[in-house]
CSV table of C-alpha atoms and ligand atoms in Angstrom, one decimal:
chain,number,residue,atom,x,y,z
A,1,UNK,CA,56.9,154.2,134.1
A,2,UNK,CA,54.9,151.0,134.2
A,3,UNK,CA,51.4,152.8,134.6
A,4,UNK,CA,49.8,156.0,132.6
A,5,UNK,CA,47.0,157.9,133.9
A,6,UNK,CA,45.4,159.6,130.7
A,7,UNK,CA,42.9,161.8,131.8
A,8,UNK,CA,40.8,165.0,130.4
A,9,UNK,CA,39.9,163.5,127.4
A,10,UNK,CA,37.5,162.4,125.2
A,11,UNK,CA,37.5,158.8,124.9
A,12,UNK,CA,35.5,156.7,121.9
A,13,UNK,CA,35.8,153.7,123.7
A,14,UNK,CA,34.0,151.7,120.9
A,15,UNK,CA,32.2,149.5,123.1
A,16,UNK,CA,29.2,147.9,122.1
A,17,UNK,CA,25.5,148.1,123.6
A,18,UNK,CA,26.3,152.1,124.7
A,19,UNK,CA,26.3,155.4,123.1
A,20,UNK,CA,26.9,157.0,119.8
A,21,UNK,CA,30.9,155.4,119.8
A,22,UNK,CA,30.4,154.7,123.3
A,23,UNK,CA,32.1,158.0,123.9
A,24,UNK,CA,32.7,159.6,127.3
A,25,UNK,CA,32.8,163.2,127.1
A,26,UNK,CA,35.7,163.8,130.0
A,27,UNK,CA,37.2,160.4,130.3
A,28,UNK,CA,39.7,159.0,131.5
A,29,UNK,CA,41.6,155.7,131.1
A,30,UNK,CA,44.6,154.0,132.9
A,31,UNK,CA,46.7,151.6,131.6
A,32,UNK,CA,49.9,149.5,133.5
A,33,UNK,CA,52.4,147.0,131.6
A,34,UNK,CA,50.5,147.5,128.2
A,35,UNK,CA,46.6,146.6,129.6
A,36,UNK,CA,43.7,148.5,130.4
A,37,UNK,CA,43.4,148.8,133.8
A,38,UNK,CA,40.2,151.7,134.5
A,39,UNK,CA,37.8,153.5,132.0
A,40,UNK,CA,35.6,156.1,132.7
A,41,UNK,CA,34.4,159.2,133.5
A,42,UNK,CA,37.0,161.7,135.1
A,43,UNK,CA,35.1,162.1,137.8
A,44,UNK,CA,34.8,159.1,139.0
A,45,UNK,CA,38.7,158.2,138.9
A,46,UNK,CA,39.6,155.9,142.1
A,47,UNK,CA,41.9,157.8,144.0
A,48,UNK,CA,44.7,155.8,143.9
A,49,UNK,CA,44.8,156.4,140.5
A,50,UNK,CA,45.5,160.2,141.0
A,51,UNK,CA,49.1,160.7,141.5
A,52,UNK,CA,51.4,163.3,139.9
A,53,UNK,CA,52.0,160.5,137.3
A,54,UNK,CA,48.6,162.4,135.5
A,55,UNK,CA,48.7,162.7,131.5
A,56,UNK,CA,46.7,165.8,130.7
A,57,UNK,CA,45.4,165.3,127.3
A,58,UNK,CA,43.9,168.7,126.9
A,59,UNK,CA,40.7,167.3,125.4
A,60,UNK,CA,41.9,165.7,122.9
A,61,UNK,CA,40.6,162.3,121.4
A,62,UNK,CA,41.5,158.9,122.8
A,63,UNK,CA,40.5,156.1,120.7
A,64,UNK,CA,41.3,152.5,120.0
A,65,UNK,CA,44.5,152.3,118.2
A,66,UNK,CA,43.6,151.7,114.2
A,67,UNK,CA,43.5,148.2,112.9
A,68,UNK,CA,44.4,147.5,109.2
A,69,UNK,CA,42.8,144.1,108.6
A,70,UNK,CA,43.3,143.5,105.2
A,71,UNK,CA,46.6,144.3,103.2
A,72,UNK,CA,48.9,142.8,101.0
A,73,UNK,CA,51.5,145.7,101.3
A,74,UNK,CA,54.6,142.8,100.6
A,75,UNK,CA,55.4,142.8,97.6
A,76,UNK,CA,57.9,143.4,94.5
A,77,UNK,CA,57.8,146.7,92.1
A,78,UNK,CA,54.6,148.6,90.9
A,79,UNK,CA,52.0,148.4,88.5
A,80,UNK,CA,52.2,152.6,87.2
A,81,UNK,CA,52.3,151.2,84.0
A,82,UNK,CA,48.6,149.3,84.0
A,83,UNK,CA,47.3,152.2,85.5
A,84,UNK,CA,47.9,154.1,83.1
A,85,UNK,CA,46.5,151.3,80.5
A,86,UNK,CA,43.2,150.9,82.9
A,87,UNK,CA,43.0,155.3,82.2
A,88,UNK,CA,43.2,154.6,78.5
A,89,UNK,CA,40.4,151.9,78.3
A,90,UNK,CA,41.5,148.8,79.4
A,91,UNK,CA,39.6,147.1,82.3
A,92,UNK,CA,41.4,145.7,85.5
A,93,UNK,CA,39.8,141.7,84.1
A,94,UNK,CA,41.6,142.8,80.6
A,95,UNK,CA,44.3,143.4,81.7
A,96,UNK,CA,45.0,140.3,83.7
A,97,UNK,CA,43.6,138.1,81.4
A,98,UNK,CA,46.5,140.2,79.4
A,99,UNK,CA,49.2,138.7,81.6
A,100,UNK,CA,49.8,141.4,83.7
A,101,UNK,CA,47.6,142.5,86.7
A,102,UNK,CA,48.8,140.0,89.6
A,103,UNK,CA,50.9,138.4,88.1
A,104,UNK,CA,53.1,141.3,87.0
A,105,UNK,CA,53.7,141.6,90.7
A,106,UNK,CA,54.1,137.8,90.9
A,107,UNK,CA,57.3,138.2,88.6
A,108,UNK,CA,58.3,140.8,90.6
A,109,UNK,CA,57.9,139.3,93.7
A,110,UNK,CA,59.9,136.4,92.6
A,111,UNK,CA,62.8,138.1,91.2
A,112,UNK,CA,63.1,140.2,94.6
A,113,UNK,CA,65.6,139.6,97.8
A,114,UNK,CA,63.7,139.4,101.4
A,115,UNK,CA,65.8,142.1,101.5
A,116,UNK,CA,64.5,144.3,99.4
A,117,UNK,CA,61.0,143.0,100.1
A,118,UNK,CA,61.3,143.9,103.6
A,119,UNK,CA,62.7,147.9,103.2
A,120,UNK,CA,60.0,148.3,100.4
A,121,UNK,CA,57.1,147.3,102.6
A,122,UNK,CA,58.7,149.4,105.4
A,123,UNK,CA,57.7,152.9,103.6
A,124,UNK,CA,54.4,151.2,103.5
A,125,UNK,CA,54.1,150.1,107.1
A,126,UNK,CA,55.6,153.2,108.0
A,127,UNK,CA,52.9,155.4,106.7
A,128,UNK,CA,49.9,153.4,108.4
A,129,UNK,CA,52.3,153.7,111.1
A,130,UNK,CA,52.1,157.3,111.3
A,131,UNK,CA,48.4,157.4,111.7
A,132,UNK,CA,47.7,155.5,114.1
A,133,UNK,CA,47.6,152.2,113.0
A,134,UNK,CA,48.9,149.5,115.6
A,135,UNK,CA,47.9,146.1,114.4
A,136,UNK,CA,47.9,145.1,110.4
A,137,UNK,CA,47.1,142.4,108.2
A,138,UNK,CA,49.5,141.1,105.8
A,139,UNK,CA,49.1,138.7,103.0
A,140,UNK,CA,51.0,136.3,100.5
A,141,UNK,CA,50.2,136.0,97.4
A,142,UNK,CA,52.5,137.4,95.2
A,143,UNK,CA,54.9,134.2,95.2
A,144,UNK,CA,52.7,131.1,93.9
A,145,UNK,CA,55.5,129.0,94.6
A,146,UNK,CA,56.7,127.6,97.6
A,147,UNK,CA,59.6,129.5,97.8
A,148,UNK,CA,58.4,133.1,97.5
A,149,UNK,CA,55.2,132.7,99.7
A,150,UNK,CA,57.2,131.4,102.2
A,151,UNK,CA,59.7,134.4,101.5
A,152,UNK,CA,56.7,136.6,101.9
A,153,UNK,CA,55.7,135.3,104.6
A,154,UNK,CA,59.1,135.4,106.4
A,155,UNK,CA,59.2,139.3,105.5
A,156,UNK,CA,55.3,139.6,106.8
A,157,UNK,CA,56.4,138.0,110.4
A,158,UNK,CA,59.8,140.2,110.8
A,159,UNK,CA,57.8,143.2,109.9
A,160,UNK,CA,55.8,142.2,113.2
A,161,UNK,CA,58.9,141.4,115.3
A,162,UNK,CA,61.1,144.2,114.1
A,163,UNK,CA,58.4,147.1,113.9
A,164,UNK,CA,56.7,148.7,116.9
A,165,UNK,CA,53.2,147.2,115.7
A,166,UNK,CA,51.0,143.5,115.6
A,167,UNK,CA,51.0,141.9,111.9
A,168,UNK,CA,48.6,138.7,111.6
A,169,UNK,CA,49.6,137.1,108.4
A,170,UNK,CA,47.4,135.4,106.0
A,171,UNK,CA,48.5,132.7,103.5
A,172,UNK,CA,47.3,133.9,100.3
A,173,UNK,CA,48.5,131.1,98.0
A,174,UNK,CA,44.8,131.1,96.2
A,175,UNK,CA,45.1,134.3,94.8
A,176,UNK,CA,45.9,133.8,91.1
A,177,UNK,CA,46.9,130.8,88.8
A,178,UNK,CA,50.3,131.2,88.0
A,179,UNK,CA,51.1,130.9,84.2
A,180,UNK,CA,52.7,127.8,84.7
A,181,UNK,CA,49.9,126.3,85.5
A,182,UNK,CA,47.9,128.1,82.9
A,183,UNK,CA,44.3,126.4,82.7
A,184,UNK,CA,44.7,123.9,85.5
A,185,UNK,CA,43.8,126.1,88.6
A,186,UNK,CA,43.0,122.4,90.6
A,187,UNK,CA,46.3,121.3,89.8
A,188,UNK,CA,47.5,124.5,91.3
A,189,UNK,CA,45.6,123.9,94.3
A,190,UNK,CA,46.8,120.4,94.7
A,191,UNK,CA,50.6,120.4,93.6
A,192,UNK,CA,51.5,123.9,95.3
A,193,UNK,CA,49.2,125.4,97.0
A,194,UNK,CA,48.3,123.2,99.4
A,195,UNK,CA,52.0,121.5,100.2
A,196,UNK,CA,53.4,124.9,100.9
A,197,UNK,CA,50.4,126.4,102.6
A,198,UNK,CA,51.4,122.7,105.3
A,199,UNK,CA,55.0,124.0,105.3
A,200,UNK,CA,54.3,127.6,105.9
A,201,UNK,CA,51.6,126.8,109.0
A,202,UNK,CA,54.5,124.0,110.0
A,203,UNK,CA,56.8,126.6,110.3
A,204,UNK,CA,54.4,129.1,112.2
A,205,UNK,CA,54.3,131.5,109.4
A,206,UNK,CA,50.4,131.5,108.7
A,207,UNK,CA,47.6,133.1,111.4
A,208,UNK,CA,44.9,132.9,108.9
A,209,UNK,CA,44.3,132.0,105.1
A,210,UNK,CA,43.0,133.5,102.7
A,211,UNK,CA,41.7,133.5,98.7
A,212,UNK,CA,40.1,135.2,95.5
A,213,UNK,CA,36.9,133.1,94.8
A,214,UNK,CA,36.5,135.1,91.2
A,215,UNK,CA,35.9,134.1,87.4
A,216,UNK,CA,40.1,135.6,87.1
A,217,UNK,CA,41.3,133.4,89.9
A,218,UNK,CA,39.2,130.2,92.0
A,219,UNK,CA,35.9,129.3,91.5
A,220,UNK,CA,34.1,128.3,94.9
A,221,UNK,CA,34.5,124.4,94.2
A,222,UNK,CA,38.2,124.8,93.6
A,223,UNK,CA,39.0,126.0,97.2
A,224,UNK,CA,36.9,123.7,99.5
A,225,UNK,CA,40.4,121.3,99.3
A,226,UNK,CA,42.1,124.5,100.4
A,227,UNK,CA,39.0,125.2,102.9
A,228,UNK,CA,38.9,121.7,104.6
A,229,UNK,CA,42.8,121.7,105.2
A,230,UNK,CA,42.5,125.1,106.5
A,231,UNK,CA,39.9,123.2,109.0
A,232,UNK,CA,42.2,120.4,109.6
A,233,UNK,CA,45.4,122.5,110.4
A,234,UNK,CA,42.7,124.5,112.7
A,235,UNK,CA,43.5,128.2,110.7
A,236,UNK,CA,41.1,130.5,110.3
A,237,UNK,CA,39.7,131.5,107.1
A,238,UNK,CA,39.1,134.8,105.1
A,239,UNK,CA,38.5,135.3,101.3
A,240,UNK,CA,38.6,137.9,98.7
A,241,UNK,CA,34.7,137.1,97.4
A,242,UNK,CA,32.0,138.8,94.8
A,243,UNK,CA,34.7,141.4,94.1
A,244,UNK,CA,34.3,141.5,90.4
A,245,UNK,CA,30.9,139.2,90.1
A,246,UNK,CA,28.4,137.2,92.3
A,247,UNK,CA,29.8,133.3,91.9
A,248,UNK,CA,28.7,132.4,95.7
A,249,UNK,CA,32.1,133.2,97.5
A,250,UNK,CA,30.5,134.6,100.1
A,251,UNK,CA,28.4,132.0,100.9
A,252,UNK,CA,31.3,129.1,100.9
A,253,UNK,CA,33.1,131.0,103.0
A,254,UNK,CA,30.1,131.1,105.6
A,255,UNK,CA,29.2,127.6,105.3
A,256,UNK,CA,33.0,126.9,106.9
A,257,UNK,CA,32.8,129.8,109.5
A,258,UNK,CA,34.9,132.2,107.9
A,259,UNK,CA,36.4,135.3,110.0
A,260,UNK,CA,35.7,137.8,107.1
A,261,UNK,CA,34.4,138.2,103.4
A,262,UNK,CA,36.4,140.9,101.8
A,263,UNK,CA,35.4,143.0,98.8
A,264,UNK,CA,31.7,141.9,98.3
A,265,UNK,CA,30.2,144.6,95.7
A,266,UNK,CA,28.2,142.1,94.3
A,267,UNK,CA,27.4,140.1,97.5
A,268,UNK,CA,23.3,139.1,96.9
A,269,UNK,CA,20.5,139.1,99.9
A,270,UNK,CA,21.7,134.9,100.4
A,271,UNK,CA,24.9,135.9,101.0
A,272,UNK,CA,24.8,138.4,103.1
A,273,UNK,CA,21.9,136.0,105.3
A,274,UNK,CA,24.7,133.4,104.8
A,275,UNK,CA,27.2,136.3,106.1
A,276,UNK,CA,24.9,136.7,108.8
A,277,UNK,CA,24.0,133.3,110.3
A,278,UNK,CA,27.6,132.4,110.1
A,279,UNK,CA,29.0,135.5,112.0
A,280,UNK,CA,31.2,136.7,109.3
A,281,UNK,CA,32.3,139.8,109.3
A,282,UNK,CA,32.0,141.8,105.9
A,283,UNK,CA,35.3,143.7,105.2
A,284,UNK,CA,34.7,146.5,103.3
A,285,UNK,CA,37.5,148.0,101.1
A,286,UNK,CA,36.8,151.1,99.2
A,287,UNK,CA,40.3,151.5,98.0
A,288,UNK,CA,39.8,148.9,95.2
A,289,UNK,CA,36.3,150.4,94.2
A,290,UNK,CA,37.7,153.8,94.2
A,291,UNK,CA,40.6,152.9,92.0
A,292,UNK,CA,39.2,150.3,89.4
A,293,UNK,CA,36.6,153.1,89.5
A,294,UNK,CA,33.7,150.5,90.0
A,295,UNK,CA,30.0,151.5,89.9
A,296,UNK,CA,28.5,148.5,91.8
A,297,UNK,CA,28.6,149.3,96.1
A,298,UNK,CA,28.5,146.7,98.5
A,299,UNK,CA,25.5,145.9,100.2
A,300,UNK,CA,25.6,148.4,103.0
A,301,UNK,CA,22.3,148.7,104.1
A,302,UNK,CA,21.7,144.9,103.5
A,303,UNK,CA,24.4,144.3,106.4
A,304,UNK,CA,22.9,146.9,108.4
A,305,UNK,CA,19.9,145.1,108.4
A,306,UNK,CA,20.7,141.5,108.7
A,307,UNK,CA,23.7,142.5,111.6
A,308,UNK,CA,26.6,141.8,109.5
A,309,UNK,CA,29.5,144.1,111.3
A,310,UNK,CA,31.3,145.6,109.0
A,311,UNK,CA,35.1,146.4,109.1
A,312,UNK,CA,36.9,148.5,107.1
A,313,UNK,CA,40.6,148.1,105.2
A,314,UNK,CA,43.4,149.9,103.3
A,315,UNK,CA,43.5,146.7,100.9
A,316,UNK,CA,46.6,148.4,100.5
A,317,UNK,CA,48.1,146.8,97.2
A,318,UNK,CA,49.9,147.4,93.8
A,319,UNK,CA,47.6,147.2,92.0
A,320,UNK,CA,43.8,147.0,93.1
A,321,UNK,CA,44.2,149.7,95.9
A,322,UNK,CA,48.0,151.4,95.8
A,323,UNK,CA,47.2,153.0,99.3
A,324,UNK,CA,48.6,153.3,102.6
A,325,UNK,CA,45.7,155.6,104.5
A,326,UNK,CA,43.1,153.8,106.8
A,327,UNK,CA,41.7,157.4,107.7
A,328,UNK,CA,41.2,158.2,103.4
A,329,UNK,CA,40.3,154.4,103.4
A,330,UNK,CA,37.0,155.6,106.1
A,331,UNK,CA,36.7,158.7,104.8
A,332,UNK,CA,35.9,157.1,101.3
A,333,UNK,CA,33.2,154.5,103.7
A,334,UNK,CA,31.4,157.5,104.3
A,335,UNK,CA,31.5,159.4,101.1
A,336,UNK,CA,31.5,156.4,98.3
A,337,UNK,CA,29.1,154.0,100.3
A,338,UNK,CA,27.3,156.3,102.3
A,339,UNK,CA,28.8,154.1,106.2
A,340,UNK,CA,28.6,156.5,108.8
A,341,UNK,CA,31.4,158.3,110.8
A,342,UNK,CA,30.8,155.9,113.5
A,343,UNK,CA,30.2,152.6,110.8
A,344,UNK,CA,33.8,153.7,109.6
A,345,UNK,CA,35.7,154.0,112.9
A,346,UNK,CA,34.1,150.6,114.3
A,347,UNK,CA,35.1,149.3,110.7
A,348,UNK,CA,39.3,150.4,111.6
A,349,UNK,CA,38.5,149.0,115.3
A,350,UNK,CA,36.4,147.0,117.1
A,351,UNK,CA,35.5,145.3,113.6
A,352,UNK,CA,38.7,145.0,112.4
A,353,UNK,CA,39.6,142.9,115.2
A,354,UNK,CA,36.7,140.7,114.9
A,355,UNK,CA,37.4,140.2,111.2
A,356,UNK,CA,41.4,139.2,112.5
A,357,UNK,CA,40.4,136.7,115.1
A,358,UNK,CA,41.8,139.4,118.0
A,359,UNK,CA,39.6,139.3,121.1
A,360,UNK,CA,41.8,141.8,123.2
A,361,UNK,CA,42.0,144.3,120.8
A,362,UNK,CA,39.7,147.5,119.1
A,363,UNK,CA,37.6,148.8,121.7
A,364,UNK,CA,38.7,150.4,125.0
A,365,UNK,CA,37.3,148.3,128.0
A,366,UNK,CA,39.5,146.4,131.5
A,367,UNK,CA,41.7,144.1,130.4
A,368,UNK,CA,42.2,145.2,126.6
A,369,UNK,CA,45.5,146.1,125.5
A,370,UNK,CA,47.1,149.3,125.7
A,371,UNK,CA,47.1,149.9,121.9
A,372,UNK,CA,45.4,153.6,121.8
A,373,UNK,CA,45.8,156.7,119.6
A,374,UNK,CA,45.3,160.1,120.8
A,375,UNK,CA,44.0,162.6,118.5
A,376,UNK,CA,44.3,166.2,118.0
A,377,UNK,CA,40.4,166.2,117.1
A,378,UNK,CA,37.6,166.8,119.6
A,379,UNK,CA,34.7,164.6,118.2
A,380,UNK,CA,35.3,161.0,116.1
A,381,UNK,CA,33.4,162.1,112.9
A,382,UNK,CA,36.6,164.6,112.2
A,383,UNK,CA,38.5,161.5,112.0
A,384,UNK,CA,36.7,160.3,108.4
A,385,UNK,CA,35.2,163.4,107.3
A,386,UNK,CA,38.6,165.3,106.5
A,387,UNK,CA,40.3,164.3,103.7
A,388,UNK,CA,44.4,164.0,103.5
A,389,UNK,CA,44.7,165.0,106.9
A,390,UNK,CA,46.8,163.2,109.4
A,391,UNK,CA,45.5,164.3,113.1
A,392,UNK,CA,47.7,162.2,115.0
A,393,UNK,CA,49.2,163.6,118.0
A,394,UNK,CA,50.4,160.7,120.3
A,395,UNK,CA,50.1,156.6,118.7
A,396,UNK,CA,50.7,154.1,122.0
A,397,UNK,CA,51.2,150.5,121.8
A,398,UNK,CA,51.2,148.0,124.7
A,399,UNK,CA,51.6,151.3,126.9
A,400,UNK,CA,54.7,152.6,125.1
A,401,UNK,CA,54.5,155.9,123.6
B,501,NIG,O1,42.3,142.6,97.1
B,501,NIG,N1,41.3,141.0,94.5
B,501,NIG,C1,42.3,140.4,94.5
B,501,NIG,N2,43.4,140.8,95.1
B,501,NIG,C2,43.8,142.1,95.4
B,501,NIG,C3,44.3,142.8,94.2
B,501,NIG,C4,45.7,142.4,94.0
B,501,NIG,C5,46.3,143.1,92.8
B,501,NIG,O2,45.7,143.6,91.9
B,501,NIG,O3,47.5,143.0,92.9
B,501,NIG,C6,42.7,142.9,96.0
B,501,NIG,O4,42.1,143.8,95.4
B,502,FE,FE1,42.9,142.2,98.8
């Protein structure tokens, strides 16, 4: 069948400029060859539309498929081990200055086939997956070499052509120094980062790139060689900024037009005007807060009022943020930073493809793709506000279900 007629539904079509979730209380939506073809009320259906071909959704929810946008879920082994240390005393900065953190994963990560790299992440993609998710974000990072970001990298891209879902990948070579290069972070940049980060985009490995602008990994100065090749080589930028402390990541990443800042708990009013002026969408990603078991929130009501979107992201990691749930990663939006049902659901939508560059993706409007999830909910709010629950009845992706 090459068209779907989905039809006694509610439909959170996430569009902007209407209602709460711009939500139609007995939709319906038709789809052919994996685009949105009508959306609307029931009602007013065209007639040619109504043939036996009719998908009676029995009032369930249809919204726009999920959108992880921020993930680095390739990668070798786990870091139990330092969680337990962080539950005994240790802070996550000790403990990388300690050796491990990152770079723990970085050895591991090295040492570990594509292989194995690729069935690991699986169980990972699998679970985001199984909730909805359609389209995710996957990072580098873990290598700091040529060989295993580009290894990453490769695993990142077959996960997208082997898997029924969308992966963007973002070249994360500026995420940590790696010990050999202990001390010489520029050096880093210059000798390895920035060579492989040429091959990677040569070899069409690399939609966006990507950073950690923090007092444990790259001051702001240290990336604009990164920043301006990024420009050059015409690849969008995100970065990992004001995670841990306010040294104006944030702002640099404005000042070249980033896509997204990610993390920001210590993002200041400049920043977020910076943020603001520069379109950037703030990607907000409680997992990491919730598990380093941070005190300091982002500055919700600060993008609220200076129109900062804000998206919303597993972070899914070993170490920072060891989850795989986008629906626990909105419900703790609402409940640790006080983001609203709806805040939340345009965070893992309509913002989420924003903050990945996507312009035919996260809401449900003509000529959008067919990436929807139908949920066994009647209003959107029950999609954050339960915890641990998977209401998932039907995921659909370029009109396959
Ligand atoms: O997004 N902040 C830096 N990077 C990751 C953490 C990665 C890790 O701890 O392995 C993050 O939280
Ligand atoms: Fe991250």
């Amino acid at each position: 069948m090459t068209q779907h007629v989905f039809w006694n539904c509610q439909i959170a079509t996430m569009e902007d400029g209407k209602n709460a979730y711009g939500l139609l209380e007995c939709g319906a939506l038709v789809e052919e060859k994996g685009f949105i073809q009508w959306v609307g009320p029931k009602a007013d259906l065209p007639h040619i539309y109504s043939s036996e071909d009719l998908i009676d959704l029995g009032g369930r929810l249809l919204t726009p498929a999920l959108i992880d946008c921020h993930t680095h879920l390739v990668h070798g082994g786990n870091r139990a081990q330092e969680f337990e240390m962080r539950l005994t005393g240790s802070s996550y900065e000790e403990v990388a200055r300690a050796g491990g953190g990152i770079i723990s994963t970085v050895s591991a990560t090295r040492g570990a086939s594509e292989d194995f790299l690729y069935l690991d992440a699986l169980t990972r993609v699998e679970a985001l997956m199984a909730e909805g998710v359609s389209t995710i974000e996957i990072k580098s990072g873990y290598g700091l070499d040529k060989k295993t970001e580009l290894k990453m990298l490769r695993v990142a891209r077959k996960i997208g052509e082997v898997c029924d879902i969308d992966v963007i990948t973002s070249f994360l070579g500026a995420h940590a120094i790696p010990p050999e290069f202990k001390n010489r972070a520029s050096s880093y940049i210059s000798e390895v980062c920035l060579p492989t980060f040429r091959e990677a985009v040569d070899e069409g490995l690399v939609d966006t790139v990507d950073a950690f602008c923090e007092g444990i990994a790259f001051q702001p100065s240290e990336l604009v060689p990164l920043f301006d090749l990024a420009r050059e080589l015409g690849i969008p930028i995100k970065l990992h900024a004001e995670q841990l402390s306010n040294i104006g990541g944030a702002k640099l990443a404005a000042d070249y037009g980033a896509l997204s800042a990610d993390h920001l708990e210590y993002l200041d009013k400049a920043g977020v005007v910076a943020m603001s002026a520069a379109g950037t969408i703030a990607v907000i990603l409680p997992g990491a807060f919730y598990t380093l078991r941070e005190v300091q929130k982002p500055p919700i009501e600060m993008f609220r009022k200076y129109k900062v979107p804000m998206a919303i992201a597993t972070d899914s990691n070993p170490g920072s943020s060891p989850m795989t749930s986008l629906l626990l990663a909105m419900n703790m939006g609402c409940t640790l930073f006080s983001m609203t049902p709806e805040e939340v659901l345009l965070g893992g939508t309509r913002n989420a493809a924003y903050a990945l560059g996507l312009k035919d993706k996260g809401t449900l409007q003509i000529g959008m793709q067919s990436d929807l999830s139908i949920w066994n909910v009647r209003h959107p709010a029950e999609l954050s506000y339960r915890i641990g629950f998977n209401p998932l009845h039907r995921r659909i992706k370029g009109g396959k279900i």
